[in-house]
mmCIF file of C-alpha atoms in Angstrom:
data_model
loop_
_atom_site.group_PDB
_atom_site.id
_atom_site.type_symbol
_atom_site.label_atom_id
_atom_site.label_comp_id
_atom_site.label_asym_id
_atom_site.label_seq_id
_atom_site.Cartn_x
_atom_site.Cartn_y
_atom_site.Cartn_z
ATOM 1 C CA UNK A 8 -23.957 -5.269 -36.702
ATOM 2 C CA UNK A 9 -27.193 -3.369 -38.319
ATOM 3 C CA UNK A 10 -26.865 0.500 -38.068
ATOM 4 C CA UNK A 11 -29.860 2.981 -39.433
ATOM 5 C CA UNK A 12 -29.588 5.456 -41.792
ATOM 6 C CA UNK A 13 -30.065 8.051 -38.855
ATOM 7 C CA UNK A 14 -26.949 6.661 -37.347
ATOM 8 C CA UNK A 15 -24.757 7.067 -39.980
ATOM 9 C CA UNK A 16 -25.938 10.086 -40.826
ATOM 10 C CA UNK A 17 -24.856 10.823 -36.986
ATOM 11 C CA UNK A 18 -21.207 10.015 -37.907
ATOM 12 C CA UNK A 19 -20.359 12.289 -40.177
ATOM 13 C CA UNK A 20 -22.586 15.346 -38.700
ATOM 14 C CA UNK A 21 -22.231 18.135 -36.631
ATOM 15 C CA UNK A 22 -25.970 18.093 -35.511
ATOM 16 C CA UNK A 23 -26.916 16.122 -32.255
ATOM 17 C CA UNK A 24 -29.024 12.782 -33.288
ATOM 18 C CA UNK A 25 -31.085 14.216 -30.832
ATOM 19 C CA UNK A 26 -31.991 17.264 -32.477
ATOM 20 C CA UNK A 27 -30.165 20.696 -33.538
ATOM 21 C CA UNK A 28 -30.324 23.162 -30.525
ATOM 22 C CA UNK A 29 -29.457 26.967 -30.224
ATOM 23 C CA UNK A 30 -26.851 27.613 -27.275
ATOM 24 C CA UNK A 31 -25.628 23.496 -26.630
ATOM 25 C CA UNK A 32 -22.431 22.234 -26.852
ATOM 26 C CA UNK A 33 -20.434 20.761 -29.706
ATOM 27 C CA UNK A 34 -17.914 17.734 -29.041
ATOM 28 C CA UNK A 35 -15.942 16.692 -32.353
ATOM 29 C CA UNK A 36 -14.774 12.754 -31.850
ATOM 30 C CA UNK A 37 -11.977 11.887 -34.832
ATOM 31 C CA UNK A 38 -9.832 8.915 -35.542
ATOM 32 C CA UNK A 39 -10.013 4.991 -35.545
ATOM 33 C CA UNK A 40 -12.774 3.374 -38.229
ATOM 34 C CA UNK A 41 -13.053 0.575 -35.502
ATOM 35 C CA UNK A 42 -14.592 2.924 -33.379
ATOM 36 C CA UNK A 43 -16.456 5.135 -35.365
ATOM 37 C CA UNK A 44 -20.176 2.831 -35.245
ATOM 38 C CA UNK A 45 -19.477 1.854 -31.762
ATOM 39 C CA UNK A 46 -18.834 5.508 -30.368
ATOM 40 C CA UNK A 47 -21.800 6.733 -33.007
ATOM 41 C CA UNK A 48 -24.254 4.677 -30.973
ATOM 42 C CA UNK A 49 -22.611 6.099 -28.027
ATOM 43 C CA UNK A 50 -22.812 9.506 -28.586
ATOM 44 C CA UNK A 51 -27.080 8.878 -30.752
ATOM 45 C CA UNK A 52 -27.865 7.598 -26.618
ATOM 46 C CA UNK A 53 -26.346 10.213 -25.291
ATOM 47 C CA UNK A 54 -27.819 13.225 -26.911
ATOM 48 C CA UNK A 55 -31.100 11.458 -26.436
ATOM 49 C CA UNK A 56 -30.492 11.688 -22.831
ATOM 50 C CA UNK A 57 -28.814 14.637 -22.182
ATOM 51 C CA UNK A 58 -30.693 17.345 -20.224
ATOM 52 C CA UNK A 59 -29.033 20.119 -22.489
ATOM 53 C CA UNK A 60 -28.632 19.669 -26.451
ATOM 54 C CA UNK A 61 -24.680 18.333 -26.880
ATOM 55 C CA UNK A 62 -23.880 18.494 -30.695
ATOM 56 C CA UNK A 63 -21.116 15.268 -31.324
ATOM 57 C CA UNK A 64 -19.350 14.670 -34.263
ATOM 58 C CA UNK A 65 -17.777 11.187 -34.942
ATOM 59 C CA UNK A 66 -15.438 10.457 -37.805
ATOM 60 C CA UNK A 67 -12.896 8.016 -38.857
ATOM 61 C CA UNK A 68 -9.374 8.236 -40.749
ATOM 62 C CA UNK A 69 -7.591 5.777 -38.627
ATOM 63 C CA UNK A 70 -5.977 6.248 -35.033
ATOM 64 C CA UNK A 71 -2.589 8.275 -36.317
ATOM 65 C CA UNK A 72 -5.161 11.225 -37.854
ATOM 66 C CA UNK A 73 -7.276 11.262 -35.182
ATOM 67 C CA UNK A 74 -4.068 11.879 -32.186
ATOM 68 C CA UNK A 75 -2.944 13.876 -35.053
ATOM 69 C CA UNK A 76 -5.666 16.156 -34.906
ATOM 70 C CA UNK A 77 -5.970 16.187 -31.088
ATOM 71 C CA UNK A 78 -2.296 17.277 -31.156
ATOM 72 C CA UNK A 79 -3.402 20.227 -33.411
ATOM 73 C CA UNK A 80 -6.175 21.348 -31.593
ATOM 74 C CA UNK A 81 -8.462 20.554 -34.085
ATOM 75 C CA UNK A 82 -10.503 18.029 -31.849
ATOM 76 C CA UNK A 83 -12.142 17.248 -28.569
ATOM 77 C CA UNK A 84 -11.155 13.113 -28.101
ATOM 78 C CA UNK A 85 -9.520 11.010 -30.216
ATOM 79 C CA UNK A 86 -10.531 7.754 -30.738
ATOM 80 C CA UNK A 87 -7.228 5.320 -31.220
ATOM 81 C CA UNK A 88 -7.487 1.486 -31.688
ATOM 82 C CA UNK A 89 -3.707 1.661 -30.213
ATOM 83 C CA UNK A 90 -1.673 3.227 -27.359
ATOM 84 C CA UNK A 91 -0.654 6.553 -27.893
ATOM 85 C CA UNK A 92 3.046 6.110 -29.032
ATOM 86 C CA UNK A 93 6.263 7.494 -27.025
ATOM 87 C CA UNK A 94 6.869 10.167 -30.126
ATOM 88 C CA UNK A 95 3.038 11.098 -30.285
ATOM 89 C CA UNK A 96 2.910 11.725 -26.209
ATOM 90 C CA UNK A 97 6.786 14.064 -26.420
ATOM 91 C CA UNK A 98 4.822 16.072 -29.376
ATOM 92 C CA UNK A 99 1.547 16.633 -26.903
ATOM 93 C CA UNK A 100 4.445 17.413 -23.912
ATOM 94 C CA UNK A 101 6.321 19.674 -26.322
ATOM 95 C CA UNK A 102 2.675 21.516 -26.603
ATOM 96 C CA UNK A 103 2.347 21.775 -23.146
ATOM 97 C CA UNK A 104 -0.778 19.227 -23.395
ATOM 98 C CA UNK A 105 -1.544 16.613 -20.462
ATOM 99 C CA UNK A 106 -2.385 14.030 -22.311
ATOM 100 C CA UNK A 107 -5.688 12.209 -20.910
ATOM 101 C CA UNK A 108 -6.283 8.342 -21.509
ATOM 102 C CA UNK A 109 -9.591 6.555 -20.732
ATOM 103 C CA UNK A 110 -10.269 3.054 -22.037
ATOM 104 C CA UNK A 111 -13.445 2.661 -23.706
ATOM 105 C CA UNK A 112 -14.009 -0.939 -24.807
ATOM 106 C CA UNK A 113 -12.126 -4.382 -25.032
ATOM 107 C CA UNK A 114 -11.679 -5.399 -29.163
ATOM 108 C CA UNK A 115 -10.493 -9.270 -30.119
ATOM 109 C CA UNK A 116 -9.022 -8.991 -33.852
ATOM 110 C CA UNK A 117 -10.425 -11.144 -35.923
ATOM 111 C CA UNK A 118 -9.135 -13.297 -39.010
ATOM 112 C CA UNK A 119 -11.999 -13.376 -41.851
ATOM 113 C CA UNK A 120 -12.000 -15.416 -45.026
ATOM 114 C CA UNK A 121 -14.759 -16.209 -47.580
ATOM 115 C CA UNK A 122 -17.380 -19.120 -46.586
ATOM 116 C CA UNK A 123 -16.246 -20.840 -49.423
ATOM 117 C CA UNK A 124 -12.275 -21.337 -47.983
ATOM 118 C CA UNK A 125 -12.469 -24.528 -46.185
ATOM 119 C CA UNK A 126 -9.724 -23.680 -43.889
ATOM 120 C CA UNK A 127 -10.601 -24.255 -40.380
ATOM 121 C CA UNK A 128 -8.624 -22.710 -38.133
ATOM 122 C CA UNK A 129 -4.460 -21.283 -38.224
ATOM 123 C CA UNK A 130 -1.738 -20.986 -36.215
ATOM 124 C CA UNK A 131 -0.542 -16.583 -35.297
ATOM 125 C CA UNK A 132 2.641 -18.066 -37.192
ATOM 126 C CA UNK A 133 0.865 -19.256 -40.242
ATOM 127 C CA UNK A 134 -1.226 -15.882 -39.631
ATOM 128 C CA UNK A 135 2.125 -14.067 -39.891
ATOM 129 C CA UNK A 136 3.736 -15.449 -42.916
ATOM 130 C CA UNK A 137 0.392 -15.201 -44.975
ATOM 131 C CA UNK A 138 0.463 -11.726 -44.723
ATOM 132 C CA UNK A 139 4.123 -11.064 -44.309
ATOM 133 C CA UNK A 140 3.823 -12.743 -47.883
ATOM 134 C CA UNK A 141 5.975 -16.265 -47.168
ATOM 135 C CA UNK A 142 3.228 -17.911 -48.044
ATOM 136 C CA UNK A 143 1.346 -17.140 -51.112
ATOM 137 C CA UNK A 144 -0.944 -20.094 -51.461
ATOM 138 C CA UNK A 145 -3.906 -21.573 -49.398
ATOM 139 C CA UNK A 146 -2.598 -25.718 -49.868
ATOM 140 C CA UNK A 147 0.852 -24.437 -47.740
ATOM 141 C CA UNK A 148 -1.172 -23.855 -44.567
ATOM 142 C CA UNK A 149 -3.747 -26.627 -45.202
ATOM 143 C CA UNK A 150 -6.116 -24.738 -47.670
ATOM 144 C CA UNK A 151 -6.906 -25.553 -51.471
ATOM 145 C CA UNK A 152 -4.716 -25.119 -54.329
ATOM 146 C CA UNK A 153 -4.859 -21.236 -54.714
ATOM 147 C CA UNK A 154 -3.376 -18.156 -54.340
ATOM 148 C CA UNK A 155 -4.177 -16.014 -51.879
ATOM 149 C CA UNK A 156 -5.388 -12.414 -51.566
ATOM 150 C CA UNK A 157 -4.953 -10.247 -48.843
ATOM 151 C CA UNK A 158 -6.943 -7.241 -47.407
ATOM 152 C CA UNK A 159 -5.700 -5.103 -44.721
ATOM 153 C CA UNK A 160 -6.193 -1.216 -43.306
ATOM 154 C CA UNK A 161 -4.232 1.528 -44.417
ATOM 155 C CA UNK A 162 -0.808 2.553 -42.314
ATOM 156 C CA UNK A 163 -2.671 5.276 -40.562
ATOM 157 C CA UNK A 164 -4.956 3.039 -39.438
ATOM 158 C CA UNK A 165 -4.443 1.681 -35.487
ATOM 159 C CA UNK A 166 -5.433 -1.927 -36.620
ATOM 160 C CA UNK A 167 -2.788 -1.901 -39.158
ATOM 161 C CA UNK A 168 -0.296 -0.962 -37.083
ATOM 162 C CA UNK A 169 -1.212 -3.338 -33.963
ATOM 163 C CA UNK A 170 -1.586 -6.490 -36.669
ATOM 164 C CA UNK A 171 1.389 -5.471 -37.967
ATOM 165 C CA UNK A 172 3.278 -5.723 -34.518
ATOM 166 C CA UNK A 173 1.091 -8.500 -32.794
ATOM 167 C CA UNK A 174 1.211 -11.199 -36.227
ATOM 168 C CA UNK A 175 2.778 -9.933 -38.703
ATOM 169 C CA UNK A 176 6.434 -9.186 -36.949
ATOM 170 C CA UNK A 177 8.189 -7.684 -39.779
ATOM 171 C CA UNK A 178 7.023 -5.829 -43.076
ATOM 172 C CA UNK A 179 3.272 -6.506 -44.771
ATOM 173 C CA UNK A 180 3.559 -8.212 -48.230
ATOM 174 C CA UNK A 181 3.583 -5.749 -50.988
ATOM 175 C CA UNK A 182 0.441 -7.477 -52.783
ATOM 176 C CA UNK A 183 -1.848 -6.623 -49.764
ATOM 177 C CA UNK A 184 -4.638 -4.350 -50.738
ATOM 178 C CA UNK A 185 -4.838 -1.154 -48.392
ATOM 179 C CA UNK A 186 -8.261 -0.562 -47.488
ATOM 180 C CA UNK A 187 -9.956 2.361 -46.624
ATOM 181 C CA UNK A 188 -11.699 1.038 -43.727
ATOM 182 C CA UNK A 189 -12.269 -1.816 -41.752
ATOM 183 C CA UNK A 190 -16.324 -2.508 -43.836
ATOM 184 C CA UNK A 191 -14.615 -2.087 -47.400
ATOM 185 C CA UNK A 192 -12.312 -5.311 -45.886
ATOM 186 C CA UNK A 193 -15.567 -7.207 -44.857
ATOM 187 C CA UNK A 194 -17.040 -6.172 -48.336
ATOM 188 C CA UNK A 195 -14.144 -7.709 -50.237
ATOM 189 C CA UNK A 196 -13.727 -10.623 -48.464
ATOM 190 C CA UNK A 197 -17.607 -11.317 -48.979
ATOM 191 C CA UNK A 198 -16.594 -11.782 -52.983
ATOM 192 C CA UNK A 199 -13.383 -12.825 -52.769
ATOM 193 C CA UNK A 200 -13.223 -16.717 -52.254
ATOM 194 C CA UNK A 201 -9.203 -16.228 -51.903
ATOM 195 C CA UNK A 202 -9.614 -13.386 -49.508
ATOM 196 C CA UNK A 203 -7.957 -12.810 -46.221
ATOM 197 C CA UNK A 204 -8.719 -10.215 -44.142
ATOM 198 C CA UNK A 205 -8.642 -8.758 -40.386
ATOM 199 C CA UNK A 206 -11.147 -6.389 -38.739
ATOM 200 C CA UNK A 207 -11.993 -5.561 -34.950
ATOM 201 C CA UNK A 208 -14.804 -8.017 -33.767
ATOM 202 C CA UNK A 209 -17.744 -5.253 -33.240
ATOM 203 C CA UNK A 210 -17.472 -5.930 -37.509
ATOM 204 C CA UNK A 211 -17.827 -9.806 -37.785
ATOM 205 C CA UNK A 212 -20.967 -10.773 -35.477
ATOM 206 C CA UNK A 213 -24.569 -9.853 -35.543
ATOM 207 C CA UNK A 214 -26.218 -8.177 -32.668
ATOM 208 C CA UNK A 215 -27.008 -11.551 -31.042
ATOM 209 C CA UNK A 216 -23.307 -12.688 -30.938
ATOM 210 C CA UNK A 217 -23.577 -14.703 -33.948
ATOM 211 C CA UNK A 218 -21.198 -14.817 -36.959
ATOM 212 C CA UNK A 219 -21.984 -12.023 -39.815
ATOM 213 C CA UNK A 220 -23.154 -13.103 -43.113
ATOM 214 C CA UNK A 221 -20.793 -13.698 -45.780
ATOM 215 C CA UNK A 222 -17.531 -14.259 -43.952
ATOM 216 C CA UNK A 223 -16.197 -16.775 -41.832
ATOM 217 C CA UNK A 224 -14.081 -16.133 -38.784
ATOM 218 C CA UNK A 225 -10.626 -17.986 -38.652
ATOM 219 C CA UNK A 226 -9.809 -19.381 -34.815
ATOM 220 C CA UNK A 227 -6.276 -18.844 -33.837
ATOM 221 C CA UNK A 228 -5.050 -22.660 -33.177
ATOM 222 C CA UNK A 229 -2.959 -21.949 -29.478
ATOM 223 C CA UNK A 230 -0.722 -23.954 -27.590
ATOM 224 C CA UNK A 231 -4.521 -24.008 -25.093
ATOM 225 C CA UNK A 232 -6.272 -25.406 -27.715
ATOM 226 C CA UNK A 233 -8.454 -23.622 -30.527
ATOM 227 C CA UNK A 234 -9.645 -20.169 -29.807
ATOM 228 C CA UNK A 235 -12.509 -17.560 -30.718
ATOM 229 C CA UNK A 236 -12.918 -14.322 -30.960
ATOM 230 C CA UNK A 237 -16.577 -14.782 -30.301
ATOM 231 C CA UNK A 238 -15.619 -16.276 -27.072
ATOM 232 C CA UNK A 239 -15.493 -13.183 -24.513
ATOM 233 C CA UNK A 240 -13.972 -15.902 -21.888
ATOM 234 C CA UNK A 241 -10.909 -16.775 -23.945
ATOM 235 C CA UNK A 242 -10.778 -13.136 -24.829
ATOM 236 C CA UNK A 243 -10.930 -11.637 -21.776
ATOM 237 C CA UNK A 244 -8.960 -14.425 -19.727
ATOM 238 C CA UNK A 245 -5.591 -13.789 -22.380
ATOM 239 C CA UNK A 246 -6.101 -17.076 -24.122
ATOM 240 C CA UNK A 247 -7.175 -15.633 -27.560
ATOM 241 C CA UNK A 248 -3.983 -14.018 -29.150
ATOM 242 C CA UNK A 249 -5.004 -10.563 -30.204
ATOM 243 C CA UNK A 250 -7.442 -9.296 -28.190
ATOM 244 C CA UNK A 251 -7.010 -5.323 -27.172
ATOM 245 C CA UNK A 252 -7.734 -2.578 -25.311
ATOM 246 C CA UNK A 253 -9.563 0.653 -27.297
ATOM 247 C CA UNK A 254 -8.864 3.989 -26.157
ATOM 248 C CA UNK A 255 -9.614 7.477 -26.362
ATOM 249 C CA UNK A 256 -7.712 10.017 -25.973
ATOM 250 C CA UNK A 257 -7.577 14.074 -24.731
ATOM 251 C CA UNK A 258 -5.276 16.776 -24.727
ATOM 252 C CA UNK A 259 -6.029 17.763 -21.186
ATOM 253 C CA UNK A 260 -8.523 16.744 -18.253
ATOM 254 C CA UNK A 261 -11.823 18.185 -18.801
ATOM 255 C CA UNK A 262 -13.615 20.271 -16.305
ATOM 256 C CA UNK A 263 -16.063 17.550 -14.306
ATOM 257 C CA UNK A 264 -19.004 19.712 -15.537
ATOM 258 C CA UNK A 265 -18.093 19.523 -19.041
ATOM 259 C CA UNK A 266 -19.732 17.961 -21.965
ATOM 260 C CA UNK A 267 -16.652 16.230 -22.463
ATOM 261 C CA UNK A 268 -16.227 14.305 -19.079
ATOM 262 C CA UNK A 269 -20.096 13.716 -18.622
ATOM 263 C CA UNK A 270 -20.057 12.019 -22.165
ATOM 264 C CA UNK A 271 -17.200 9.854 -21.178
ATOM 265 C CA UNK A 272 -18.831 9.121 -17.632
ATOM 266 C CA UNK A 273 -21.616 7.828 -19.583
ATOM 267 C CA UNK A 274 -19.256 5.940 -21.993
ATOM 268 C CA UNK A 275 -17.985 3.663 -18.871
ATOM 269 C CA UNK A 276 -21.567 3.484 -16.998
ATOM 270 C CA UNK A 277 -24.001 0.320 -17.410
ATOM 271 C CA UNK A 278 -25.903 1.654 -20.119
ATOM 272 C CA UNK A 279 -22.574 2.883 -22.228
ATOM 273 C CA UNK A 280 -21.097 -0.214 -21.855
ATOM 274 C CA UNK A 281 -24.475 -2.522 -22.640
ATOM 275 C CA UNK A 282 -24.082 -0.383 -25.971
ATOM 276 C CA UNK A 283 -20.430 -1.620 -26.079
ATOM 277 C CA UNK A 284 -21.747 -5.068 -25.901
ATOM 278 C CA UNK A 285 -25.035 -4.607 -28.660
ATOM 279 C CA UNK A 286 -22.360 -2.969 -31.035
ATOM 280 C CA UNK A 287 -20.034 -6.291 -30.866
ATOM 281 C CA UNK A 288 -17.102 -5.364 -28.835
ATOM 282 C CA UNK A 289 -16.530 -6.415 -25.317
ATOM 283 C CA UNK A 290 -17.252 -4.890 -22.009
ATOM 284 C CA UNK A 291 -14.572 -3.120 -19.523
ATOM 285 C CA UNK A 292 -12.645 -5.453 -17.176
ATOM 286 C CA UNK A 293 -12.946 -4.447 -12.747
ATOM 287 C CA UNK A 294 -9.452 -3.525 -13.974
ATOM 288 C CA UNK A 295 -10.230 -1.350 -16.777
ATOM 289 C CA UNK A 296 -12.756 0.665 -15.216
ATOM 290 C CA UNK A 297 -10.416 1.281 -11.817
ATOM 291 C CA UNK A 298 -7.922 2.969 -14.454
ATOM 292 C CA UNK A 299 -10.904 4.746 -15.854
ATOM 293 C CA UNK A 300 -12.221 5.803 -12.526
ATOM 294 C CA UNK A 301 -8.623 7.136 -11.628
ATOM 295 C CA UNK A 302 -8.731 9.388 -14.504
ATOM 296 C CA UNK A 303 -12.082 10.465 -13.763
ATOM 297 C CA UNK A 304 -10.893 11.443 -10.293
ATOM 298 C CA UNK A 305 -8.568 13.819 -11.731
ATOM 299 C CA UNK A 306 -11.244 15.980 -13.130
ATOM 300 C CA UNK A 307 -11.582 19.512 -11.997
#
């Protein structure tokens, strides 16, 4: 994925991509780092289309700050690269909040290693033990003679949590570096020739569907044969092993006037979701957008 300077600049600020307006409305947008570029773009198209200047503010931290900060008030929609957990949703009930789900993209978790690593493809239990720490060198799961590295999010990070649970099945090695964010994982794998990492796939293709520069993505090898990310077909028809749903989240339903639900609406139309698609991730299922359009029923 390419993103301008204007983009980023989006992410982090309180002024509309479309311009700074006296009188419009301000939507702050906090949590996962896989969503942060995706719902950027998201929000750049829709200020630039919005009849009335709508001020959004995107920024990362990881899925448990974001609910975090919806839970304190603090912000409009939190992005989560996870289901809200059972404690998170008493905590919102014990608030009196009514907690509001809508399902923004579909994400296939990819494996990434350095060009240079000549292994080919690996098995979710091979997956598993290299980062559970079993296995410390590439020649046990068919690699060279080395040892290997490993690169994953922080624990407040959704994708650490939902790698953890999906792969891992137990406890991360102590030796894995904690990242920041899902790009400083791309950036170390990129000169690490011992590297493993994971990231969401919006971060390992181009714009035209092709692999990224500087990494190579690691098929899961399935009892159906080898499987892609990059494949939406296996993705979206179960075969590939850790695909996902990506949510966001709010603390109550939004008025059906409000910035809030009309920036959503747009989210799940065709043009929202052809920006899902540009930015890497994968469209919503017929089934995804009938939940969606049951929660958008619900608005007042």
């Amino acid at each position: 994925m390419k993103y301008s300077l204007a983009l980023a600049f989006c992410a982090i600020s309180l002024v509309s991509c479309a311009g700074s307006g006296s009188g419009g409305d301000t939507l702050t947008v906090k949590g996962s780092d896989t969503e942060v570029q995706l719902v950027s773009a998201l929000a750049e198209a829709f200020s630039q289309q919005s009849s009335e200047t709508t001020n959004i503010s995107v920024a990362g931290g990881g899925s448990a700050t974001g609910i975090a900060s919806l839970l304190n008030g603090e912000i409009d929609i939190a992005n989560s690269s996870r289901p809200m957990s059972p404690e998170e949703r008493k905590q919102a009930q014990a608030k009196g909040m009514t907690i509001g789900e809508f399902i923004l993209a579909r994400d296939a978790l990819s494996l990434v290693v350095h060009p240079d690593n000549p292994i080919r493809s690996l098995t979710l239990e091979q997956a598993g033990k290299l980062f559970d720490g079993t296995v410390k060198n590439w020649k046990e799961v068919g690699g060279p003679d080395a040892p290997v590295s490993l690169y994953g999010r922080q624990s407040t990070s959704g994708t650490f949590s939902f790698f953890r649970s999906a792969v891992v099945k137990g406890e991360y090695a102590p030796t894995m570096r904690n990242m920041e964010s899902t790009q400083a994982i791309i950036d170390a794998i990129t000169t690490d020739v011992n590297g493993i990492g994971y990231a969401g796939v919006g971060y390992v293709k181009n714009d035209d569907g092709s692999p990224r520069e500087g990494i190579k993505i690691v098929p899961i090898n399935t009892k159906d044969g080898v499987v892609s990310p990059l494949d939406v077909a296996q993705v979206k028809s179960g075969k590939y092993p850790i695909a996902r749903l990506i949510y966001q989240y709010l603390s109550r339903v939004p008025d059906n006037d409000s910035s809030v639900a009309r920036f959503l609406r747009f989210e799940a139309s065709e043009e929202g979701q052809t920006i899902v698609e540009r930015t890497g991730f994968y469209r919503l299922s017929a089934q995804d957008q009938s939940l969606n359009d049951t929660f958008f029923s619900m608005f007042q």
